[in-house]
Short mmCIF file of C-alpha atoms in Angstrom, two decimals:
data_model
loop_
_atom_site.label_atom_id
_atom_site.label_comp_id
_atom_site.label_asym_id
_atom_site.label_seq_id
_atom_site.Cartn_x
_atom_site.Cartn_y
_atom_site.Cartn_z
CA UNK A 1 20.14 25.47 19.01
CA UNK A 2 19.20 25.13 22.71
CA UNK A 3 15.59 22.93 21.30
CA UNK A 4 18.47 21.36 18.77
CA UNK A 5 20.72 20.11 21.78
CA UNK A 6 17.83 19.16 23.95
CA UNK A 7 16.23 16.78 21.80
CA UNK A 8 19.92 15.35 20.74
CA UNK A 9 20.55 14.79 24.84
CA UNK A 10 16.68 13.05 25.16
CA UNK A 11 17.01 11.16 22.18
CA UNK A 12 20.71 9.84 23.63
CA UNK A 13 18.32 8.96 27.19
CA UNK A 14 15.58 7.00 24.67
CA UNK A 15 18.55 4.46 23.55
CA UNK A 16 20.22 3.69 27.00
CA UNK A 17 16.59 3.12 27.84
CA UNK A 18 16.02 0.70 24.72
CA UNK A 19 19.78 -0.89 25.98
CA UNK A 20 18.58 -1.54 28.84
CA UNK A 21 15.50 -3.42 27.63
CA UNK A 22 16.56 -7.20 27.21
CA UNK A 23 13.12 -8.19 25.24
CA UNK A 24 13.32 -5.15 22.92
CA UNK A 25 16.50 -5.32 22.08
CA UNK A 26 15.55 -9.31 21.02
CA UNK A 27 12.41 -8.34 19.79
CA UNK A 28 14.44 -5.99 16.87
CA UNK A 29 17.19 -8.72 16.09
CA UNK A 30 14.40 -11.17 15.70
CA UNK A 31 12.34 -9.16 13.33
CA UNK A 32 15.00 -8.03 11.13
CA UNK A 33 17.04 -11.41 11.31
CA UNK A 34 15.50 -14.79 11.94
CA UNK A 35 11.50 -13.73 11.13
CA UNK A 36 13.00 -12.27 7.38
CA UNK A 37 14.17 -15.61 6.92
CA UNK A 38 11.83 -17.85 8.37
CA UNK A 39 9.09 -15.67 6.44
CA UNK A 40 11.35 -16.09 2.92
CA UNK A 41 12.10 -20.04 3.60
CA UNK A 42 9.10 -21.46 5.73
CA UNK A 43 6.67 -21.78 3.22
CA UNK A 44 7.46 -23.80 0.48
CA UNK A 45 7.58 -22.04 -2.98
CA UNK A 46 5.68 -24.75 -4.76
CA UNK A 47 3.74 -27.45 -4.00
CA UNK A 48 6.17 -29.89 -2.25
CA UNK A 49 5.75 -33.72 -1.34
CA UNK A 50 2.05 -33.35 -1.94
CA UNK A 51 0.88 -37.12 -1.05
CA UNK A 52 -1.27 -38.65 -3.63
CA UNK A 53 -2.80 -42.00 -4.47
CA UNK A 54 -3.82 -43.07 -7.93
CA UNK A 55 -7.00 -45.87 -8.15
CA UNK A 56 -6.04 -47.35 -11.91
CA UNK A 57 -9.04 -49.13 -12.95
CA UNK A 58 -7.63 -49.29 -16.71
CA UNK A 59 -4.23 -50.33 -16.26
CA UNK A 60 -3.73 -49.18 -19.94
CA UNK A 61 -0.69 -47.19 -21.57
CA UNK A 62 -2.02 -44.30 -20.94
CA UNK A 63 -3.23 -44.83 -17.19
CA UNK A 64 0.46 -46.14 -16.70
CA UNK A 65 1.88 -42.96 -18.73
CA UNK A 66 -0.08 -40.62 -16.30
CA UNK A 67 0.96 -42.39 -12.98
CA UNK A 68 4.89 -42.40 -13.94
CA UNK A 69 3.99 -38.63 -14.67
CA UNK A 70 3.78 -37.79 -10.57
CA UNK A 71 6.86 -37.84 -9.08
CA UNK A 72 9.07 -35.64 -6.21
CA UNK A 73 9.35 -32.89 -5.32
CA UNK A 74 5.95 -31.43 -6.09
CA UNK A 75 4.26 -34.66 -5.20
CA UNK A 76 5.29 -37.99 -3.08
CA UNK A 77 6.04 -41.39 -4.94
CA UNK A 78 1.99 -42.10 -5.77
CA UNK A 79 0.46 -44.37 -4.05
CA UNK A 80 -1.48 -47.23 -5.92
CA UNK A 81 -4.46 -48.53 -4.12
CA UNK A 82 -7.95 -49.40 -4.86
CA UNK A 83 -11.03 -47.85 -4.94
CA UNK A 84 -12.07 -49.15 -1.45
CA UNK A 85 -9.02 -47.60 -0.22
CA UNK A 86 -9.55 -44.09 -0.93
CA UNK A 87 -12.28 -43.11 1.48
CA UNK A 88 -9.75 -44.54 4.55
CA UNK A 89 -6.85 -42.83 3.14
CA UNK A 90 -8.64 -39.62 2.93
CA UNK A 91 -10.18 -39.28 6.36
CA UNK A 92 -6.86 -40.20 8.20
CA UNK A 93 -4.97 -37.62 6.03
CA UNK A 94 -2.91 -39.78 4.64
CA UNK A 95 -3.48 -38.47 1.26
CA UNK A 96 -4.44 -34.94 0.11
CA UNK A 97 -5.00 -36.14 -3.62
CA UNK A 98 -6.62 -39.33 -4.92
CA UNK A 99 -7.16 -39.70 -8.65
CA UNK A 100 -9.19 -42.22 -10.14
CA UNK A 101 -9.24 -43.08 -13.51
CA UNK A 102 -11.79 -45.45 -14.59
CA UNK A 103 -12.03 -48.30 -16.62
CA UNK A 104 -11.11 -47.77 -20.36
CA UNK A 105 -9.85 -44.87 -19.94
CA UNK A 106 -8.01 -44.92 -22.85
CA UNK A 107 -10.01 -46.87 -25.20
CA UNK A 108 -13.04 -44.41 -24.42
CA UNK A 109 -9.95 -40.62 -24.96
CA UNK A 110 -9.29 -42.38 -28.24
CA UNK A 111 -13.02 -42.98 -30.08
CA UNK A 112 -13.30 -39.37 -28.65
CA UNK A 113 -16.18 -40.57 -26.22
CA UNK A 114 -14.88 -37.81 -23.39
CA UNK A 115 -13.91 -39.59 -20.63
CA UNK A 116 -13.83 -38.30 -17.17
CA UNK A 117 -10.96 -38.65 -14.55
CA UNK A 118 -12.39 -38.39 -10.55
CA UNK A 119 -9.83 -36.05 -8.59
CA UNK A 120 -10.33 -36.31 -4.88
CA UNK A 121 -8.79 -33.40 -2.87
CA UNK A 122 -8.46 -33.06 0.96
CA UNK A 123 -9.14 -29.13 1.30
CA UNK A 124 -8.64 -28.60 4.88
CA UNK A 125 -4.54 -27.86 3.50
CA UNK A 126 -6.53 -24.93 1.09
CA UNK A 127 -3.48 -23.43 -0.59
CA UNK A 128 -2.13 -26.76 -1.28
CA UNK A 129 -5.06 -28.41 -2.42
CA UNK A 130 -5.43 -25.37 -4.73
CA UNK A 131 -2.03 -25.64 -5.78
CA UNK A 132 -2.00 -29.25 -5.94
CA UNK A 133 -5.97 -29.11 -8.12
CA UNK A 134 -3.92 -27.12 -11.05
CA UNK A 135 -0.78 -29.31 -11.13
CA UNK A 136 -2.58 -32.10 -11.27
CA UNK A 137 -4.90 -31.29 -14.16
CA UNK A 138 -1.88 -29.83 -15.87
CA UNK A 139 -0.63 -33.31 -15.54
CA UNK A 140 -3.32 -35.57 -16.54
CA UNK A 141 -4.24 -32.69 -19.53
CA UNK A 142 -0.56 -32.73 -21.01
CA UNK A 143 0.19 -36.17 -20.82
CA UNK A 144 -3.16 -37.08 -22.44
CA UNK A 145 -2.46 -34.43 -24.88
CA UNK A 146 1.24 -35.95 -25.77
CA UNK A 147 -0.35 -39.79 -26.24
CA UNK A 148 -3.02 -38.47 -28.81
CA UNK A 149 -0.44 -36.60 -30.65
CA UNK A 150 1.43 -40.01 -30.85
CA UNK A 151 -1.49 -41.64 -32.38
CA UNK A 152 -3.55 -39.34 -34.60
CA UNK A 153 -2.50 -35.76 -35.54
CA UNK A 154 -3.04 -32.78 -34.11
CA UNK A 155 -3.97 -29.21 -35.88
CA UNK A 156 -1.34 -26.84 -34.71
CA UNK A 157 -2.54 -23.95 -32.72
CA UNK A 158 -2.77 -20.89 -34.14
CA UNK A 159 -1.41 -18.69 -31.59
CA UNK A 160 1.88 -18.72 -29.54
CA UNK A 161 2.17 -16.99 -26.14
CA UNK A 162 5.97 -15.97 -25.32
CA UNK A 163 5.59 -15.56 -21.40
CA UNK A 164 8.01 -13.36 -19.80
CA UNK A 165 7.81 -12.71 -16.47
CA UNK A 166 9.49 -9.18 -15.31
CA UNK A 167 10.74 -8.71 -11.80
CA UNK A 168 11.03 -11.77 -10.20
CA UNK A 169 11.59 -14.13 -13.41
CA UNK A 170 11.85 -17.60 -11.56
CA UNK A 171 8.96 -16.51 -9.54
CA UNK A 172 11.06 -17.31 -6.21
CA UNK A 173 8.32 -16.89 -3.63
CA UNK A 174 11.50 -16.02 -0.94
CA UNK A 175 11.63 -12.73 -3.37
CA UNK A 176 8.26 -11.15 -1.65
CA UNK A 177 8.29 -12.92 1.09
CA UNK A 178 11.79 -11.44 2.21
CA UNK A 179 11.49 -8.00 1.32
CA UNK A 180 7.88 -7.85 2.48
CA UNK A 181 8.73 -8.91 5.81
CA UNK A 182 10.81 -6.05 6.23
CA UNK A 183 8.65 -3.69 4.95
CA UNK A 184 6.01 -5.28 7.29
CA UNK A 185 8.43 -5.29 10.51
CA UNK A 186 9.34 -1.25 9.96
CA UNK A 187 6.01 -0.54 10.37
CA UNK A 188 5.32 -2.98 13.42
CA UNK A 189 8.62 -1.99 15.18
CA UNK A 190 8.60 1.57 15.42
CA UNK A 191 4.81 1.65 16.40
CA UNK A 192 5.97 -0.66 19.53
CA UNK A 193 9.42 0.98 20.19
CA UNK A 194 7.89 4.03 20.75
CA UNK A 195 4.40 3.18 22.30
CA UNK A 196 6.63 1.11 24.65
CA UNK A 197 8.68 4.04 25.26
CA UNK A 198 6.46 6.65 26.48
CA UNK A 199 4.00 3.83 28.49
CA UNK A 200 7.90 2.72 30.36
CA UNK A 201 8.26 6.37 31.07
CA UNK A 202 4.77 6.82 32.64
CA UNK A 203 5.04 3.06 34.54
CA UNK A 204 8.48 3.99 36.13
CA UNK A 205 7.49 7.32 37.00
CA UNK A 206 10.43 8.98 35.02
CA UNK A 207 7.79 11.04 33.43
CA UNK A 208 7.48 13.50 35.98
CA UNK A 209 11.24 14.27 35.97
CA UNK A 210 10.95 15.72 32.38
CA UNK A 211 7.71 17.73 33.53
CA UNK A 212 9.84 19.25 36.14
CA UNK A 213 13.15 20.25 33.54
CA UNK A 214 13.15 23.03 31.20
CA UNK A 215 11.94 21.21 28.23
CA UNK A 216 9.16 21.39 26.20
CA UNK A 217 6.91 18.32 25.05
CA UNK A 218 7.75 18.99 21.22
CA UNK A 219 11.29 18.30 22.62
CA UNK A 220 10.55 14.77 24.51
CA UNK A 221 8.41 13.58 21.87
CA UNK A 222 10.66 14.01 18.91
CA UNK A 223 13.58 12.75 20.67
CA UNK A 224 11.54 9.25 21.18
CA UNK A 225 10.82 9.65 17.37
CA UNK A 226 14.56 10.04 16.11
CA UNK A 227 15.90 7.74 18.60
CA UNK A 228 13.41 4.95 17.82
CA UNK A 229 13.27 5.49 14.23
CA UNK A 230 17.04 5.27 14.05
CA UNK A 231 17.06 2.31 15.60
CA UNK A 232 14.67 0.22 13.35
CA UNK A 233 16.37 2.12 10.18
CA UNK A 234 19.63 0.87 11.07
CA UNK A 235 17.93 -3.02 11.95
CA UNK A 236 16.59 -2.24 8.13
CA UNK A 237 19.85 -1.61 6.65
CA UNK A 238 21.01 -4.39 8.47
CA UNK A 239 18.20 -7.13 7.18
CA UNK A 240 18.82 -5.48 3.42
CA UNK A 241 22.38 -5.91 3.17
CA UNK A 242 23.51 -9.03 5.59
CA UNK A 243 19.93 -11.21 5.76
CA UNK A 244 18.26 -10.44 1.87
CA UNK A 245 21.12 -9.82 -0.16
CA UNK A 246 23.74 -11.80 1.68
CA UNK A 247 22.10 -14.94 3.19
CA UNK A 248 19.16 -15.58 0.91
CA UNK A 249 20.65 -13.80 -2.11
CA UNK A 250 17.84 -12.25 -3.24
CA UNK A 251 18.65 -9.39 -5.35
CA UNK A 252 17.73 -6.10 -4.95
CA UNK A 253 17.09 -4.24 -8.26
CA UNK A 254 16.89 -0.67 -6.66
CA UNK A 255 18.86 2.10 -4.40
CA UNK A 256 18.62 0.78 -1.15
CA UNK A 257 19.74 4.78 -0.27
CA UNK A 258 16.73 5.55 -1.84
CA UNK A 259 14.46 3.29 0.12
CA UNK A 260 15.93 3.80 3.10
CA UNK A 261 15.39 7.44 2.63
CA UNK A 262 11.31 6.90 2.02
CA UNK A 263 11.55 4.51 5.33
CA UNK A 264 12.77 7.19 7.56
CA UNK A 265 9.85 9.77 6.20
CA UNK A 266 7.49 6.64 6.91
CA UNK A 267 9.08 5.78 10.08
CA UNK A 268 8.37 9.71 10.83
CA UNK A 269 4.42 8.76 10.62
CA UNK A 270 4.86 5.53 12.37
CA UNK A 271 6.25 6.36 15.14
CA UNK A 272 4.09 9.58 15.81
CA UNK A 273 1.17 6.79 15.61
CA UNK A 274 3.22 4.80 18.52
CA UNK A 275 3.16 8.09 20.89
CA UNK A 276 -0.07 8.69 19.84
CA UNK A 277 -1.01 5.21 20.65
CA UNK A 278 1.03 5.28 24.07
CA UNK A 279 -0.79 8.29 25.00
CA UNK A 280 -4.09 6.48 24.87
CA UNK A 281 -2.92 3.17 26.24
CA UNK A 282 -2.22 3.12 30.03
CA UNK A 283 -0.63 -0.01 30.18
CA UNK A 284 1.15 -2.20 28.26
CA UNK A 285 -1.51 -5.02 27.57
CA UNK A 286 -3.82 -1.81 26.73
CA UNK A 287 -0.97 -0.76 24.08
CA UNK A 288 -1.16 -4.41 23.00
CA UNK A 289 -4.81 -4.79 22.45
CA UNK A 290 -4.67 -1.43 20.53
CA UNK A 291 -1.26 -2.52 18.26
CA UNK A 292 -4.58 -5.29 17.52
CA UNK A 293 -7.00 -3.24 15.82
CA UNK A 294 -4.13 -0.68 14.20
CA UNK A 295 -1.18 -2.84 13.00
CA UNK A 296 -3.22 -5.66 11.81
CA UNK A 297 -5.51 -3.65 8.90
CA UNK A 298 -2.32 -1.16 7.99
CA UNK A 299 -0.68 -4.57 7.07
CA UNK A 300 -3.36 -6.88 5.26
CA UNK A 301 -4.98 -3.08 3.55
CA UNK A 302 -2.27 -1.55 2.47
CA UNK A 303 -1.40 -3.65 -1.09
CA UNK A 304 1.61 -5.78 0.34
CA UNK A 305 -0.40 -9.11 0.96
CA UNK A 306 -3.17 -8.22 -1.79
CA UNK A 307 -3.49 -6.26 -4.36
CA UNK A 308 -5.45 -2.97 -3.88
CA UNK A 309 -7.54 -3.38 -6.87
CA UNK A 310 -9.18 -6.50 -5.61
CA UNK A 311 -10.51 -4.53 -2.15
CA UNK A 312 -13.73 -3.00 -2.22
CA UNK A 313 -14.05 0.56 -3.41
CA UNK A 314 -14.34 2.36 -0.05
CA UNK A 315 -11.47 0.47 1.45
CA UNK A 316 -9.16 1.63 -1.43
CA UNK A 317 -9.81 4.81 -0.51
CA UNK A 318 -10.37 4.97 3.01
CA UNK A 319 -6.61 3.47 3.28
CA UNK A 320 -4.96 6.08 0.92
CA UNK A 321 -4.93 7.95 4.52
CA UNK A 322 -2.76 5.70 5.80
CA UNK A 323 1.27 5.80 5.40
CA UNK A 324 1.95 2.15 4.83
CA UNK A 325 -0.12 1.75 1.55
CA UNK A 326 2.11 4.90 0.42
CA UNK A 327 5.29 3.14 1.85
CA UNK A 328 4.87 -0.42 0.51
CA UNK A 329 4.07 0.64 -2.84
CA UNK A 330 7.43 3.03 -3.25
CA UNK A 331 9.37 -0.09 -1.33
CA UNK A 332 7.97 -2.43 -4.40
CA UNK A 333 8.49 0.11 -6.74
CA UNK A 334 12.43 0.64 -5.63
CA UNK A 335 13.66 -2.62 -4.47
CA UNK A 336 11.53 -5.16 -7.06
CA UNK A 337 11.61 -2.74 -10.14
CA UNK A 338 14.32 -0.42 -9.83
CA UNK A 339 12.41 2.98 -9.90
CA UNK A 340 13.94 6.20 -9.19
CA UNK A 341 13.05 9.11 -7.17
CA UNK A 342 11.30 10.56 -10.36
CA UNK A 343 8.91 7.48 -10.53
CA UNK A 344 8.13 7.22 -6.74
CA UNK A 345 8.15 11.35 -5.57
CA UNK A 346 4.45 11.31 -5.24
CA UNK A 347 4.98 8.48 -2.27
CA UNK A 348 7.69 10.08 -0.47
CA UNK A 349 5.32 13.72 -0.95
CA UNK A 350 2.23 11.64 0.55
CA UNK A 351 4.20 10.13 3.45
CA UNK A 352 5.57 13.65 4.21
CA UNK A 353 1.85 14.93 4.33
CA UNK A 354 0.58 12.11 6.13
CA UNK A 355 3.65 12.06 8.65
CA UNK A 356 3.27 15.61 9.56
CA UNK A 357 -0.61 14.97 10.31
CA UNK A 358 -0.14 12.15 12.53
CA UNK A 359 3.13 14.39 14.26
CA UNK A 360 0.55 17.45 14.70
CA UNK A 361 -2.04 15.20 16.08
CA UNK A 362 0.27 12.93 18.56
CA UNK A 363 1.79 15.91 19.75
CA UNK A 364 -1.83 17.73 20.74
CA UNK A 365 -2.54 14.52 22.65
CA UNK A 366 0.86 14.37 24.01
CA UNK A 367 0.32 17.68 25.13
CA UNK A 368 -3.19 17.21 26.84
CA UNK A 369 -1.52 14.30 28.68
CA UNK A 370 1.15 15.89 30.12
CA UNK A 371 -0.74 18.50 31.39
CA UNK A 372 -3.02 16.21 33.37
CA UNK A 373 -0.14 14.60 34.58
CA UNK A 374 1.38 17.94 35.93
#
């Protein structure tokens, strides 16, 4: 009970260090409060007030149909102007689309001669031009389709698709983003609370005060890890509840009891990786660089920003080592679907395996440090 009460008293020190830490403590209420919902409202959903300029050499029915077809919000009132313009318009960015259609246009759809509509796309905006590309020939495609049903019929298709989309049925791009922000920021945060922890110690020379007391270095480094994970479980809890569910009313189809319970076993791995990390670094801007070249592949490898299956081979397996690609895919399958413990156990088993690795080898190093130090 002595060990028990030891790391209890440490872990109490750890937080009325991390109180009085002004950039920290706004560091956390950022992440889990204003970067949630700048990450869930910041990009637009959809294409939105996509500027575009139609050249309408035909000047027909049709032309005319497909013009009054682009309107707000995906796209800006269209601009007409003529084929000199485009090439001006384009390099000063004043519009990412131009479509031409040429001249008759709609004398040449109907004797079936295949006529062919120019779309000019500014790509230096990629997503939106890419967007913006399929829109647009959903457009012109649908509207030509509707004026040759009105004048000559159409075979019915043969086949019907009935799309249903499962999850997220609006697809509401503040859904992911949200929720994947989080799931992001648990990671990031407990790998810098308790990096930042152990490099304070060692900068402000409080170090050598625990070498001198009767406690062991098990004890001082899982105090940091309970006292730091705590805090960024409770900052989670916080950005569920008040920031997802309350603010941006996303909701949550899942125990958040549940997830919160597989983001303390992650947070376990994490923040081992932090000490680890901190016993490496020996200064802050060294901790820095190395968050760099850690926090940046456990985030873009680990499934949340791409799927798995579209990585190469070796990288899909190379990253199965890694507790965030076990920890984002039981906080998808929890919060987006709704899965229980009996659908996501072999997650919580591989972040228990994985977390007690990392502990094991953060504690060696810890270890080795400390006795230099002494």
């Amino acid at each position: 009970m002595e060990h028990v009460f030891n790391i209890f008293r440490l872990g109490i020190k750890e937080l009325r260090s991390l109180l009085r830490d002004p950039m920290m403590l706004m560091l956390i209420v950022y992440a889990f409060s204003l970067d949630v919902y700048v990450a869930a409202t910041g990009i637009p959903e959809t294409l939105y007030k996509a500027p575009i300029a139609i050249v309408d050499e035909d000047q027909s029915p049709l032309s005319n149909r497909i013009t009054s077809a682009f309107y707000p919000p995906h796209f800006t009132r269209p601009a007409m102007v003529g084929l000199h313009e485009v090439d001006k318009g384009m390099d000063s960015g004043s519009y990412t689309f131009a479509l031409d259609i040429p001249p008759d246009f709609q004398r040449d759809m109907l004797a079936n001669r295949h006529p062919t509509i120019q779309l000019n796309v500014d790509a230096t905006s990629m997503t939106q031009a890419f967007t913006g590309g399929g829109y647009i020939q959903q457009i012109v495609q649908g509207e030509v389709a509707d004026f040759a049903a009105g004048t000559r019929s159409a075979a019915p298709s043969p086949v019907d698709l009935a799309l249903r989309a499962r999850f997220n049925p609006n697809l509401t791009q503040s859904w992911f983003a949200s929720l994947m922000e989080i799931i992001n920021n648990v990671t990031m945060l407990s790998i810098v609370l308790t990096g930042a922890a152990l490099i304070r110690e060692r900068e402000h020379g409080t170090i050598e005060h625990l070498l001198v007391m009767p406690i062991t270095p098990f004890e001082i480094m899982a105090s940091k890890v309970w006292a730091m994970g705590l805090v960024v479980l409770l900052a989670c809890a916080f950005a569920l509840v008040i920031v997802v569910q309350g603010t941006l009313q996303v909701p949550i189809e899942g125990s958040i009891a549940l997830f919160l319970a597989g983001a303390g076993l992650h947070l376990f791995a994490t923040t081992s990786m932090g000490i680890f990390l901190g016993t490496i670094a020996r200064s802050m801007p060294q901790f820095g660089l190395l968050m760099m070249l850690v926090l940046l592949p456990l985030q873009l490898l680990s499934g949340g920003m791409t799927p798995r299956e579209s990585m190469p081979g070796f990288v899909q397996i190379a990253m199965l080592a890694a507790p965030t690609t076990h920890f984002v895919k039981m906080a998808q399958a929890i919060l987006y679907r709704g899965a229980g413990f009996d659908v996501v156990w072999p997650q919580f088993l591989a972040i228990i395996v994985i977390g007690g690795i990392f502990f094991t080898v953060a504690l060696t190093r810890f270890r080795r440090t400390i006795s230099t130090m002494a």
